[in-house]
GROMACS .gro file of C-alpha atoms in nm:
model
  478
    1UNK     CA    1  -1.222  -0.080   2.570
    2UNK     CA    2  -1.463  -0.379   2.633
    3UNK     CA    3  -1.369  -0.745   2.736
    4UNK     CA    4  -1.372  -0.843   2.354
    5UNK     CA    5  -1.121  -0.565   2.277
    6UNK     CA    6  -0.890  -0.651   2.567
    7UNK     CA    7  -0.920  -1.014   2.478
    8UNK     CA    8  -0.821  -0.957   2.136
    9UNK     CA    9  -0.534  -0.741   2.253
   10UNK     CA   10  -0.426  -1.001   2.488
   11UNK     CA   11  -0.425  -1.296   2.212
   12UNK     CA   12  -0.214  -1.058   1.994
   13UNK     CA   13   0.033  -0.969   2.243
   14UNK     CA   14   0.115  -1.334   2.359
   15UNK     CA   15   0.076  -1.476   2.027
   16UNK     CA   16   0.317  -1.237   1.842
   17UNK     CA   17   0.553  -1.267   2.150
   18UNK     CA   18   0.565  -1.638   2.130
   19UNK     CA   19   0.617  -1.647   1.770
   20UNK     CA   20   0.943  -1.439   1.792
   21UNK     CA   21   1.102  -1.754   1.925
   22UNK     CA   22   0.920  -2.030   1.697
   23UNK     CA   23   1.110  -1.946   1.373
   24UNK     CA   24   1.427  -1.912   1.564
   25UNK     CA   25   1.380  -2.280   1.695
   26UNK     CA   26   1.290  -2.424   1.356
   27UNK     CA   27   1.560  -2.285   1.160
   28UNK     CA   28   1.839  -2.300   1.433
   29UNK     CA   29   1.753  -2.662   1.510
   30UNK     CA   30   1.807  -2.750   1.139
   31UNK     CA   31   2.170  -2.552   1.110
   32UNK     CA   32   2.264  -2.696   1.446
   33UNK     CA   33   2.199  -3.044   1.311
   34UNK     CA   34   2.399  -2.957   0.994
   35UNK     CA   35   2.697  -2.853   1.216
   36UNK     CA   36   2.679  -3.164   1.414
   37UNK     CA   37   2.639  -3.393   1.104
   38UNK     CA   38   2.929  -3.224   0.938
   39UNK     CA   39   3.148  -3.287   1.244
   40UNK     CA   40   3.071  -3.652   1.226
   41UNK     CA   41   3.121  -3.712   0.863
   42UNK     CA   42   3.445  -3.480   0.815
   43UNK     CA   43   3.580  -3.467   1.174
   44UNK     CA   44   3.620  -3.101   1.137
   45UNK     CA   45   3.690  -2.961   1.483
   46UNK     CA   46   3.543  -2.636   1.361
   47UNK     CA   47   3.192  -2.806   1.308
   48UNK     CA   48   3.189  -2.939   1.637
   49UNK     CA   49   3.263  -2.609   1.804
   50UNK     CA   50   3.009  -2.444   1.611
   51UNK     CA   51   2.741  -2.716   1.671
   52UNK     CA   52   2.796  -2.671   2.052
   53UNK     CA   53   2.805  -2.276   2.023
   54UNK     CA   54   2.496  -2.235   1.835
   55UNK     CA   55   2.344  -2.540   2.025
   56UNK     CA   56   2.367  -2.332   2.342
   57UNK     CA   57   2.182  -2.040   2.177
   58UNK     CA   58   1.914  -2.260   2.033
   59UNK     CA   59   1.865  -2.419   2.368
   60UNK     CA   60   1.791  -2.081   2.535
   61UNK     CA   61   1.558  -1.991   2.270
   62UNK     CA   62   1.370  -2.327   2.298
   63UNK     CA   63   1.319  -2.280   2.658
   64UNK     CA   64   1.167  -1.936   2.627
   65UNK     CA   65   0.949  -2.063   2.342
   66UNK     CA   66   0.820  -2.343   2.545
   67UNK     CA   67   0.717  -2.128   2.832
   68UNK     CA   68   0.551  -1.867   2.629
   69UNK     CA   69   0.377  -2.130   2.426
   70UNK     CA   70   0.213  -2.278   2.718
   71UNK     CA   71   0.019  -1.935   2.791
   72UNK     CA   72  -0.137  -1.959   2.439
   73UNK     CA   73  -0.358  -2.262   2.562
   74UNK     CA   74  -0.512  -2.102   2.877
   75UNK     CA   75  -0.659  -1.820   2.662
   76UNK     CA   76  -0.874  -2.039   2.479
   77UNK     CA   77  -1.065  -2.120   2.794
   78UNK     CA   78  -1.008  -1.815   2.978
   79UNK     CA   79  -1.109  -1.546   2.721
   80UNK     CA   80  -1.249  -1.746   2.425
   81UNK     CA   81  -1.470  -2.018   2.554
   82UNK     CA   82  -1.750  -1.972   2.315
   83UNK     CA   83  -1.491  -2.034   2.031
   84UNK     CA   84  -1.323  -2.324   2.191
   85UNK     CA   85  -1.676  -2.468   2.230
   86UNK     CA   86  -1.785  -2.388   1.868
   87UNK     CA   87  -1.453  -2.529   1.709
   88UNK     CA   88  -1.315  -2.759   2.012
   89UNK     CA   89  -1.418  -3.100   1.828
   90UNK     CA   90  -1.188  -3.006   1.537
   91UNK     CA   91  -0.908  -2.789   1.689
   92UNK     CA   92  -0.874  -3.095   1.937
   93UNK     CA   93  -0.713  -3.360   1.714
   94UNK     CA   94  -0.438  -3.157   1.576
   95UNK     CA   95  -0.364  -2.972   1.889
   96UNK     CA   96  -0.351  -3.311   2.062
   97UNK     CA   97  -0.128  -3.456   1.820
   98UNK     CA   98   0.094  -3.161   1.834
   99UNK     CA   99   0.147  -3.178   2.189
  100UNK     CA  100   0.175  -3.590   2.238
  101UNK     CA  101   0.396  -3.640   1.926
  102UNK     CA  102   0.563  -3.330   1.783
  103UNK     CA  103   0.658  -3.180   2.137
  104UNK     CA  104   0.747  -3.517   2.270
  105UNK     CA  105   1.001  -3.571   1.990
  106UNK     CA  106   1.129  -3.191   2.048
  107UNK     CA  107   1.176  -3.216   2.430
  108UNK     CA  108   1.284  -3.571   2.460
  109UNK     CA  109   1.549  -3.591   2.189
  110UNK     CA  110   1.655  -3.216   2.276
  111UNK     CA  111   1.747  -3.375   2.647
  112UNK     CA  112   1.939  -3.662   2.476
  113UNK     CA  113   2.145  -3.427   2.254
  114UNK     CA  114   2.203  -3.193   2.568
  115UNK     CA  115   2.328  -3.491   2.804
  116UNK     CA  116   2.445  -3.735   2.538
  117UNK     CA  117   2.796  -3.615   2.452
  118UNK     CA  118   3.022  -3.915   2.488
  119UNK     CA  119   2.728  -4.114   2.634
  120UNK     CA  120   2.564  -4.238   2.307
  121UNK     CA  121   2.702  -4.332   1.964
  122UNK     CA  122   2.827  -4.045   1.776
  123UNK     CA  123   2.585  -4.081   1.471
  124UNK     CA  124   2.300  -4.134   1.691
  125UNK     CA  125   2.376  -3.843   1.884
  126UNK     CA  126   2.392  -3.621   1.576
  127UNK     CA  127   2.045  -3.782   1.466
  128UNK     CA  128   1.887  -3.655   1.783
  129UNK     CA  129   1.897  -3.305   1.677
  130UNK     CA  130   1.764  -3.383   1.356
  131UNK     CA  131   1.479  -3.559   1.532
  132UNK     CA  132   1.444  -3.256   1.724
  133UNK     CA  133   1.416  -3.069   1.410
  134UNK     CA  134   1.154  -3.295   1.259
  135UNK     CA  135   0.939  -3.244   1.574
  136UNK     CA  136   0.951  -2.863   1.531
  137UNK     CA  137   0.842  -2.930   1.182
  138UNK     CA  138   0.547  -3.184   1.282
  139UNK     CA  139   0.476  -2.900   1.547
  140UNK     CA  140   0.433  -2.642   1.320
  141UNK     CA  141   0.228  -2.846   1.057
  142UNK     CA  142  -0.022  -2.951   1.326
  143UNK     CA  143  -0.084  -2.590   1.450
  144UNK     CA  144  -0.095  -2.471   1.102
  145UNK     CA  145  -0.377  -2.715   1.032
  146UNK     CA  146  -0.567  -2.594   1.313
  147UNK     CA  147  -0.510  -2.229   1.199
  148UNK     CA  148  -0.566  -2.303   0.845
  149UNK     CA  149  -0.922  -2.423   0.935
  150UNK     CA  150  -0.981  -2.070   1.070
  151UNK     CA  151  -0.872  -1.941   0.723
  152UNK     CA  152  -1.082  -2.198   0.519
  153UNK     CA  153  -1.300  -2.433   0.711
  154UNK     CA  154  -1.324  -2.781   0.547
  155UNK     CA  155  -1.383  -3.135   0.673
  156UNK     CA  156  -1.682  -3.053   0.913
  157UNK     CA  157  -2.056  -3.025   0.947
  158UNK     CA  158  -2.229  -2.776   1.159
  159UNK     CA  159  -2.474  -2.942   1.426
  160UNK     CA  160  -2.771  -2.689   1.466
  161UNK     CA  161  -2.876  -2.860   1.773
  162UNK     CA  162  -2.530  -2.815   1.975
  163UNK     CA  163  -2.441  -2.508   1.787
  164UNK     CA  164  -2.121  -2.654   1.732
  165UNK     CA  165  -1.903  -2.753   1.406
  166UNK     CA  166  -1.823  -3.146   1.419
  167UNK     CA  167  -1.528  -3.302   1.247
  168UNK     CA  168  -1.627  -3.530   0.974
  169UNK     CA  169  -1.279  -3.566   0.782
  170UNK     CA  170  -0.947  -3.531   0.971
  171UNK     CA  171  -0.760  -3.592   0.634
  172UNK     CA  172  -0.937  -3.283   0.485
  173UNK     CA  173  -0.824  -3.071   0.775
  174UNK     CA  174  -0.482  -3.183   0.734
  175UNK     CA  175  -0.465  -3.128   0.368
  176UNK     CA  176  -0.636  -2.809   0.356
  177UNK     CA  177  -0.546  -2.607   0.034
  178UNK     CA  178  -0.447  -2.329   0.273
  179UNK     CA  179  -0.252  -2.543   0.501
  180UNK     CA  180  -0.061  -2.682   0.184
  181UNK     CA  181   0.067  -2.364   0.075
  182UNK     CA  182   0.114  -2.200   0.436
  183UNK     CA  183   0.340  -2.474   0.586
  184UNK     CA  184   0.608  -2.428   0.315
  185UNK     CA  185   0.577  -2.038   0.342
  186UNK     CA  186   0.625  -2.063   0.727
  187UNK     CA  187   0.914  -2.312   0.707
  188UNK     CA  188   1.097  -2.122   0.460
  189UNK     CA  189   1.048  -1.798   0.651
  190UNK     CA  190   1.177  -1.987   0.959
  191UNK     CA  191   1.488  -2.113   0.789
  192UNK     CA  192   1.533  -1.751   0.676
  193UNK     CA  193   1.534  -1.652   1.037
  194UNK     CA  194   1.783  -1.922   1.134
  195UNK     CA  195   2.021  -1.858   0.873
  196UNK     CA  196   2.012  -1.501   0.947
  197UNK     CA  197   2.081  -1.569   1.332
  198UNK     CA  198   2.388  -1.802   1.247
  199UNK     CA  199   2.515  -1.503   0.992
  200UNK     CA  200   2.467  -1.234   1.215
  201UNK     CA  201   2.631  -1.394   1.509
  202UNK     CA  202   2.935  -1.522   1.297
  203UNK     CA  203   2.964  -1.187   1.128
  204UNK     CA  204   2.994  -1.027   1.472
  205UNK     CA  205   3.269  -1.239   1.578
  206UNK     CA  206   3.467  -1.211   1.243
  207UNK     CA  207   3.491  -0.850   1.317
  208UNK     CA  208   3.634  -0.885   1.672
  209UNK     CA  209   3.971  -0.807   1.712
  210UNK     CA  210   4.037  -1.077   1.941
  211UNK     CA  211   3.893  -1.351   1.726
  212UNK     CA  212   4.250  -1.467   1.591
  213UNK     CA  213   4.276  -1.825   1.460
  214UNK     CA  214   3.894  -1.843   1.478
  215UNK     CA  215   3.814  -1.636   1.194
  216UNK     CA  216   3.788  -1.911   0.950
  217UNK     CA  217   3.548  -2.063   1.161
  218UNK     CA  218   3.342  -1.789   1.184
  219UNK     CA  219   3.370  -1.701   0.830
  220UNK     CA  220   3.229  -2.033   0.741
  221UNK     CA  221   2.942  -2.004   0.976
  222UNK     CA  222   2.866  -1.631   0.834
  223UNK     CA  223   2.878  -1.762   0.484
  224UNK     CA  224   2.644  -2.057   0.549
  225UNK     CA  225   2.405  -1.853   0.739
  226UNK     CA  226   2.404  -1.599   0.438
  227UNK     CA  227   2.336  -1.852   0.172
  228UNK     CA  228   2.067  -2.020   0.388
  229UNK     CA  229   1.903  -1.683   0.431
  230UNK     CA  230   1.915  -1.600   0.068
  231UNK     CA  231   1.800  -1.947  -0.068
  232UNK     CA  232   1.521  -1.965   0.202
  233UNK     CA  233   1.413  -1.602   0.110
  234UNK     CA  234   1.373  -1.720  -0.236
  235UNK     CA  235   1.154  -2.004  -0.116
  236UNK     CA  236   0.934  -1.751   0.097
  237UNK     CA  237   0.895  -1.542  -0.209
  238UNK     CA  238   0.770  -1.856  -0.435
  239UNK     CA  239   0.559  -2.004  -0.158
  240UNK     CA  240   0.426  -1.652  -0.091
  241UNK     CA  241   0.311  -1.608  -0.432
  242UNK     CA  242   0.109  -1.941  -0.430
  243UNK     CA  243  -0.022  -1.860  -0.116
  244UNK     CA  244  -0.151  -1.530  -0.240
  245UNK     CA  245  -0.327  -1.695  -0.514
  246UNK     CA  246  -0.505  -1.934  -0.261
  247UNK     CA  247  -0.579  -1.652  -0.034
  248UNK     CA  248  -0.768  -1.462  -0.314
  249UNK     CA  249  -0.982  -1.779  -0.383
  250UNK     CA  250  -1.086  -1.854  -0.040
  251UNK     CA  251  -1.040  -1.507   0.118
  252UNK     CA  252  -1.081  -1.248  -0.163
  253UNK     CA  253  -1.133  -0.972   0.122
  254UNK     CA  254  -0.804  -1.004   0.263
  255UNK     CA  255  -0.624  -0.970  -0.085
  256UNK     CA  256  -0.838  -0.635  -0.131
  257UNK     CA  257  -0.777  -0.541   0.206
  258UNK     CA  258  -0.389  -0.597   0.156
  259UNK     CA  259  -0.421  -0.335  -0.141
  260UNK     CA  260  -0.690  -0.133   0.037
  261UNK     CA  261  -0.887  -0.195  -0.317
  262UNK     CA  262  -1.244  -0.038  -0.280
  263UNK     CA  263  -1.344  -0.082  -0.634
  264UNK     CA  264  -1.315  -0.389  -0.858
  265UNK     CA  265  -1.055  -0.378  -1.096
  266UNK     CA  266  -1.141  -0.580  -1.429
  267UNK     CA  267  -0.785  -0.600  -1.525
  268UNK     CA  268  -0.432  -0.492  -1.483
  269UNK     CA  269  -0.493  -0.382  -1.130
  270UNK     CA  270  -0.168  -0.189  -0.985
  271UNK     CA  271  -0.008  -0.294  -0.672
  272UNK     CA  272   0.092   0.008  -0.458
  273UNK     CA  273   0.438   0.015  -0.312
  274UNK     CA  274   0.384   0.304  -0.103
  275UNK     CA  275   0.045   0.498  -0.024
  276UNK     CA  276  -0.062   0.827   0.142
  277UNK     CA  277  -0.425   0.803   0.250
  278UNK     CA  278  -0.692   0.893   0.463
  279UNK     CA  279  -0.672   0.761   0.830
  280UNK     CA  280  -0.948   0.492   0.763
  281UNK     CA  281  -0.754   0.402   0.459
  282UNK     CA  282  -1.099   0.478   0.224
  283UNK     CA  283  -0.939   0.751   0.030
  284UNK     CA  284  -0.601   0.750  -0.163
  285UNK     CA  285  -0.400   1.081  -0.137
  286UNK     CA  286  -0.068   0.966  -0.317
  287UNK     CA  287   0.073   0.645  -0.419
  288UNK     CA  288   0.351   0.471  -0.594
  289UNK     CA  289   0.231   0.179  -0.799
  290UNK     CA  290   0.338  -0.125  -1.013
  291UNK     CA  291   0.080  -0.149  -1.292
  292UNK     CA  292  -0.065  -0.508  -1.312
  293UNK     CA  293   0.125  -0.659  -1.020
  294UNK     CA  294  -0.185  -0.700  -0.818
  295UNK     CA  295  -0.356  -0.890  -1.069
  296UNK     CA  296  -0.063  -1.134  -1.101
  297UNK     CA  297  -0.039  -1.165  -0.716
  298UNK     CA  298  -0.398  -1.249  -0.712
  299UNK     CA  299  -0.462  -1.441  -1.004
  300UNK     CA  300  -0.145  -1.530  -1.170
  301UNK     CA  301  -0.223  -1.305  -1.493
  302UNK     CA  302  -0.145  -0.949  -1.529
  303UNK     CA  303  -0.495  -0.922  -1.687
  304UNK     CA  304  -0.688  -1.067  -1.398
  305UNK     CA  305  -0.982  -0.939  -1.217
  306UNK     CA  306  -0.960  -0.837  -0.855
  307UNK     CA  307  -1.272  -0.782  -0.661
  308UNK     CA  308  -1.279  -0.469  -0.451
  309UNK     CA  309  -1.398  -0.411  -0.095
  310UNK     CA  310  -1.728  -0.250  -0.166
  311UNK     CA  311  -1.830  -0.524  -0.411
  312UNK     CA  312  -1.710  -0.816  -0.172
  313UNK     CA  313  -1.887  -0.641   0.117
  314UNK     CA  314  -2.236  -0.672  -0.080
  315UNK     CA  315  -2.175  -1.036  -0.179
  316UNK     CA  316  -2.081  -1.127   0.217
  317UNK     CA  317  -2.398  -0.927   0.326
  318UNK     CA  318  -2.619  -1.098   0.083
  319UNK     CA  319  -2.436  -1.466   0.150
  320UNK     CA  320  -2.412  -1.426   0.510
  321UNK     CA  321  -2.692  -1.190   0.588
  322UNK     CA  322  -2.697  -0.852   0.780
  323UNK     CA  323  -2.894  -1.016   1.053
  324UNK     CA  324  -3.065  -1.333   1.149
  325UNK     CA  325  -2.746  -1.557   1.178
  326UNK     CA  326  -2.656  -1.493   1.531
  327UNK     CA  327  -2.295  -1.610   1.448
  328UNK     CA  328  -2.229  -1.315   1.196
  329UNK     CA  329  -2.513  -1.051   1.262
  330UNK     CA  330  -2.401  -0.685   1.263
  331UNK     CA  331  -2.060  -0.780   1.099
  332UNK     CA  332  -1.925  -0.525   0.849
  333UNK     CA  333  -1.718  -0.792   0.685
  334UNK     CA  334  -1.427  -0.543   0.640
  335UNK     CA  335  -1.097  -0.572   0.827
  336UNK     CA  336  -0.891  -0.286   0.941
  337UNK     CA  337  -0.769  -0.140   0.597
  338UNK     CA  338  -0.459   0.060   0.715
  339UNK     CA  339  -0.331  -0.232   0.942
  340UNK     CA  340  -0.373  -0.489   0.676
  341UNK     CA  341  -0.222  -0.260   0.395
  342UNK     CA  342   0.090  -0.169   0.620
  343UNK     CA  343   0.137  -0.516   0.779
  344UNK     CA  344   0.144  -0.678   0.435
  345UNK     CA  345   0.394  -0.445   0.302
  346UNK     CA  346   0.622  -0.452   0.598
  347UNK     CA  347   0.627  -0.830   0.604
  348UNK     CA  348   0.754  -0.813   0.243
  349UNK     CA  349   1.002  -0.517   0.288
  350UNK     CA  350   1.153  -0.691   0.600
  351UNK     CA  351   1.189  -1.026   0.402
  352UNK     CA  352   1.343  -0.854   0.089
  353UNK     CA  353   1.577  -0.634   0.341
  354UNK     CA  354   1.705  -0.959   0.492
  355UNK     CA  355   1.769  -1.112   0.139
  356UNK     CA  356   1.971  -0.802   0.048
  357UNK     CA  357   2.168  -0.808   0.361
  358UNK     CA  358   2.247  -1.162   0.311
  359UNK     CA  359   2.378  -1.115  -0.045
  360UNK     CA  360   2.565  -0.802   0.108
  361UNK     CA  361   2.731  -1.029   0.359
  362UNK     CA  362   2.839  -1.287   0.077
  363UNK     CA  363   2.995  -1.020  -0.152
  364UNK     CA  364   3.174  -0.849   0.162
  365UNK     CA  365   3.331  -1.169   0.281
  366UNK     CA  366   3.451  -1.300  -0.046
  367UNK     CA  367   3.830  -1.413  -0.088
  368UNK     CA  368   3.889  -1.414   0.279
  369UNK     CA  369   3.771  -1.057   0.340
  370UNK     CA  370   3.653  -0.906   0.650
  371UNK     CA  371   3.422  -0.617   0.650
  372UNK     CA  372   3.546  -0.302   0.875
  373UNK     CA  373   3.323  -0.026   0.809
  374UNK     CA  374   3.127   0.103   1.080
  375UNK     CA  375   2.788   0.063   0.950
  376UNK     CA  376   2.834  -0.317   0.942
  377UNK     CA  377   2.755  -0.300   1.322
  378UNK     CA  378   2.416  -0.189   1.248
  379UNK     CA  379   2.360  -0.418   0.985
  380UNK     CA  380   2.492  -0.709   1.226
  381UNK     CA  381   2.196  -0.620   1.468
  382UNK     CA  382   1.931  -0.571   1.201
  383UNK     CA  383   2.017  -0.892   1.018
  384UNK     CA  384   1.865  -1.141   1.262
  385UNK     CA  385   1.585  -0.887   1.338
  386UNK     CA  386   1.458  -0.841   0.995
  387UNK     CA  387   1.317  -1.175   0.921
  388UNK     CA  388   1.164  -1.226   1.262
  389UNK     CA  389   0.980  -0.884   1.207
  390UNK     CA  390   0.886  -1.014   0.870
  391UNK     CA  391   0.736  -1.336   1.039
  392UNK     CA  392   0.546  -1.125   1.295
  393UNK     CA  393   0.397  -0.875   1.034
  394UNK     CA  394   0.309  -1.176   0.832
  395UNK     CA  395   0.099  -1.309   1.110
  396UNK     CA  396  -0.038  -0.980   1.201
  397UNK     CA  397  -0.180  -0.949   0.841
  398UNK     CA  398  -0.280  -1.320   0.832
  399UNK     CA  399  -0.504  -1.282   1.148
  400UNK     CA  400  -0.600  -0.901   1.098
  401UNK     CA  401  -0.701  -0.980   0.729
  402UNK     CA  402  -0.932  -1.248   0.834
  403UNK     CA  403  -1.153  -1.015   1.042
  404UNK     CA  404  -1.437  -1.001   1.145
  405UNK     CA  405  -1.428  -1.377   1.125
  406UNK     CA  406  -1.292  -1.610   1.388
  407UNK     CA  407  -1.364  -1.896   1.171
  408UNK     CA  408  -1.415  -1.778   0.816
  409UNK     CA  409  -1.759  -1.776   0.708
  410UNK     CA  410  -1.885  -1.949   1.012
  411UNK     CA  411  -1.822  -1.739   1.349
  412UNK     CA  412  -1.753  -1.384   1.384
  413UNK     CA  413  -1.487  -1.274   1.621
  414UNK     CA  414  -1.726  -1.084   1.850
  415UNK     CA  415  -1.931  -1.415   1.936
  416UNK     CA  416  -1.624  -1.613   2.043
  417UNK     CA  417  -1.536  -1.417   2.364
  418UNK     CA  418  -1.618  -1.570   2.696
  419UNK     CA  419  -1.921  -1.423   2.814
  420UNK     CA  420  -1.840  -1.441   3.188
  421UNK     CA  421  -1.522  -1.260   3.164
  422UNK     CA  422  -1.557  -0.892   3.247
  423UNK     CA  423  -1.305  -0.647   3.126
  424UNK     CA  424  -1.145  -0.606   3.471
  425UNK     CA  425  -1.058  -0.979   3.451
  426UNK     CA  426  -0.913  -0.946   3.103
  427UNK     CA  427  -0.690  -0.669   3.155
  428UNK     CA  428  -0.557  -0.794   3.497
  429UNK     CA  429  -0.446  -1.125   3.330
  430UNK     CA  430  -0.308  -0.928   3.037
  431UNK     CA  431  -0.099  -0.685   3.273
  432UNK     CA  432   0.044  -0.983   3.457
  433UNK     CA  433   0.128  -1.154   3.154
  434UNK     CA  434   0.275  -0.855   2.990
  435UNK     CA  435   0.497  -0.812   3.289
  436UNK     CA  436   0.586  -1.163   3.294
  437UNK     CA  437   0.686  -1.141   2.914
  438UNK     CA  438   0.882  -0.845   2.998
  439UNK     CA  439   1.107  -1.009   3.251
  440UNK     CA  440   1.127  -1.316   3.029
  441UNK     CA  441   1.246  -1.103   2.752
  442UNK     CA  442   1.532  -0.961   2.994
  443UNK     CA  443   1.639  -1.315   3.109
  444UNK     CA  444   1.645  -1.432   2.713
  445UNK     CA  445   1.833  -1.148   2.607
  446UNK     CA  446   2.082  -1.145   2.895
  447UNK     CA  447   2.163  -1.539   2.860
  448UNK     CA  448   2.157  -1.493   2.465
  449UNK     CA  449   2.420  -1.240   2.461
  450UNK     CA  450   2.624  -1.366   2.737
  451UNK     CA  451   2.698  -1.695   2.521
  452UNK     CA  452   2.701  -1.518   2.222
  453UNK     CA  453   2.981  -1.302   2.348
  454UNK     CA  454   3.177  -1.612   2.487
  455UNK     CA  455   3.192  -1.765   2.149
  456UNK     CA  456   3.242  -2.108   2.036
  457UNK     CA  457   3.396  -2.315   2.313
  458UNK     CA  458   3.747  -2.467   2.269
  459UNK     CA  459   3.781  -2.814   2.084
  460UNK     CA  460   3.750  -3.081   2.292
  461UNK     CA  461   3.751  -3.445   2.159
  462UNK     CA  462   3.422  -3.616   2.283
  463UNK     CA  463   3.503  -3.905   2.483
  464UNK     CA  464   3.415  -4.258   2.335
  465UNK     CA  465   3.071  -4.363   2.459
  466UNK     CA  466   3.180  -4.719   2.516
  467UNK     CA  467   3.447  -4.587   2.785
  468UNK     CA  468   3.185  -4.374   2.981
  469UNK     CA  469   3.104  -4.476   3.351
  470UNK     CA  470   2.734  -4.535   3.355
  471UNK     CA  471   2.706  -4.420   3.707
  472UNK     CA  472   2.879  -4.079   3.653
  473UNK     CA  473   2.663  -3.780   3.692
  474UNK     CA  474   2.503  -3.593   3.387
  475UNK     CA  475   2.643  -3.243   3.324
  476UNK     CA  476   2.472  -2.948   3.126
  477UNK     CA  477   2.768  -2.809   3.046
  478UNK     CA  478   2.896  -2.919   2.695
   0.00000   0.00000   0.00000
């Protein structure tokens, strides 16, 4: 493989790995804030214990997400310098705001929440976690704004003298039509992950023989997590439907690749649930289809026209040219069809499976029941993983389906790689990062499981902040 292929592999590895932690951070911060607020309002000891318990799990995840996120920034300068030079004027604004505003809110107020027990007023203390959650949402918004520009470039002009895209309308970048549908879709998916983590952990403790008097507490957490997972899953489905129609409008090739649709369907285009075909995806051998569903997903009408890959390829060649434009010359305009096809289905399949698991948990825990069958052990393990995998496959589809573009219609992926970086240098850094991520994964899993097994700490009435010694040492243990 050359430097381009290796740079793409490295960016895929670091991005997918980092995004394992992002939805957990967004979703779990909201639920920890809910538990803490419930304690302040109702003075229910169970809510305080759950806030501290899931707060520890959140903090562990936040730390790993922070470390892996920093590496993301390095790659723009190391492996993708031509891309950074081309789009830096536009990317700089949202990414700078994300770092200066959103990350500041997350890190600062998380510190106040961790060390503020009994040191600041209770309502203000609970508000700290809500501010952390708002910070995660702002962080997601500005990063998604940058990514949405890659999907549908707006608010810019191309300077032929410098060969760069220059920002002309920052508001247009922030209100990009792709951004406005992507943000709620990603946030709903994150809430789904947070709910699944709370549900899975709570259900595991419910089934422990040593849970004793804490069973009602874990039941509340389990059922709340299941409700959030199910409700957020419905939000993901609705927002995803809207997103699919916008995607078809601005990136019709991506929708065609999602179905491996080579020939244009004038109406009633079927959606295949399962397909067996050639390795390159160009020929269908066997398929299970739903008539008209692809037309509805793409256009909102079961009789809508969906353009096929072959027609779009010809249109793109005419619009962007086979040669002459150094940014897109020799591009095939067709993404990896098998990967686009299956990542799209794995994304949806994982999401629907998580919703089904949440519904099963609500049914199995009704009227103070505790599920005891052995197969529930596998469901407990799968429940938090399913929406996380759904998020990952969603991003794989989003980025693979955009190929061969880095910035759709403006810059091909092959033209964005750093010209001075060799394949050896890329594979060296990729090996180092992969090994480092492997070590971090072991640390994350070990810490997470250790605190998970320990369960919620015993109830201890928080000290009155007015009675605290201002000179007392701060303690992490809460």
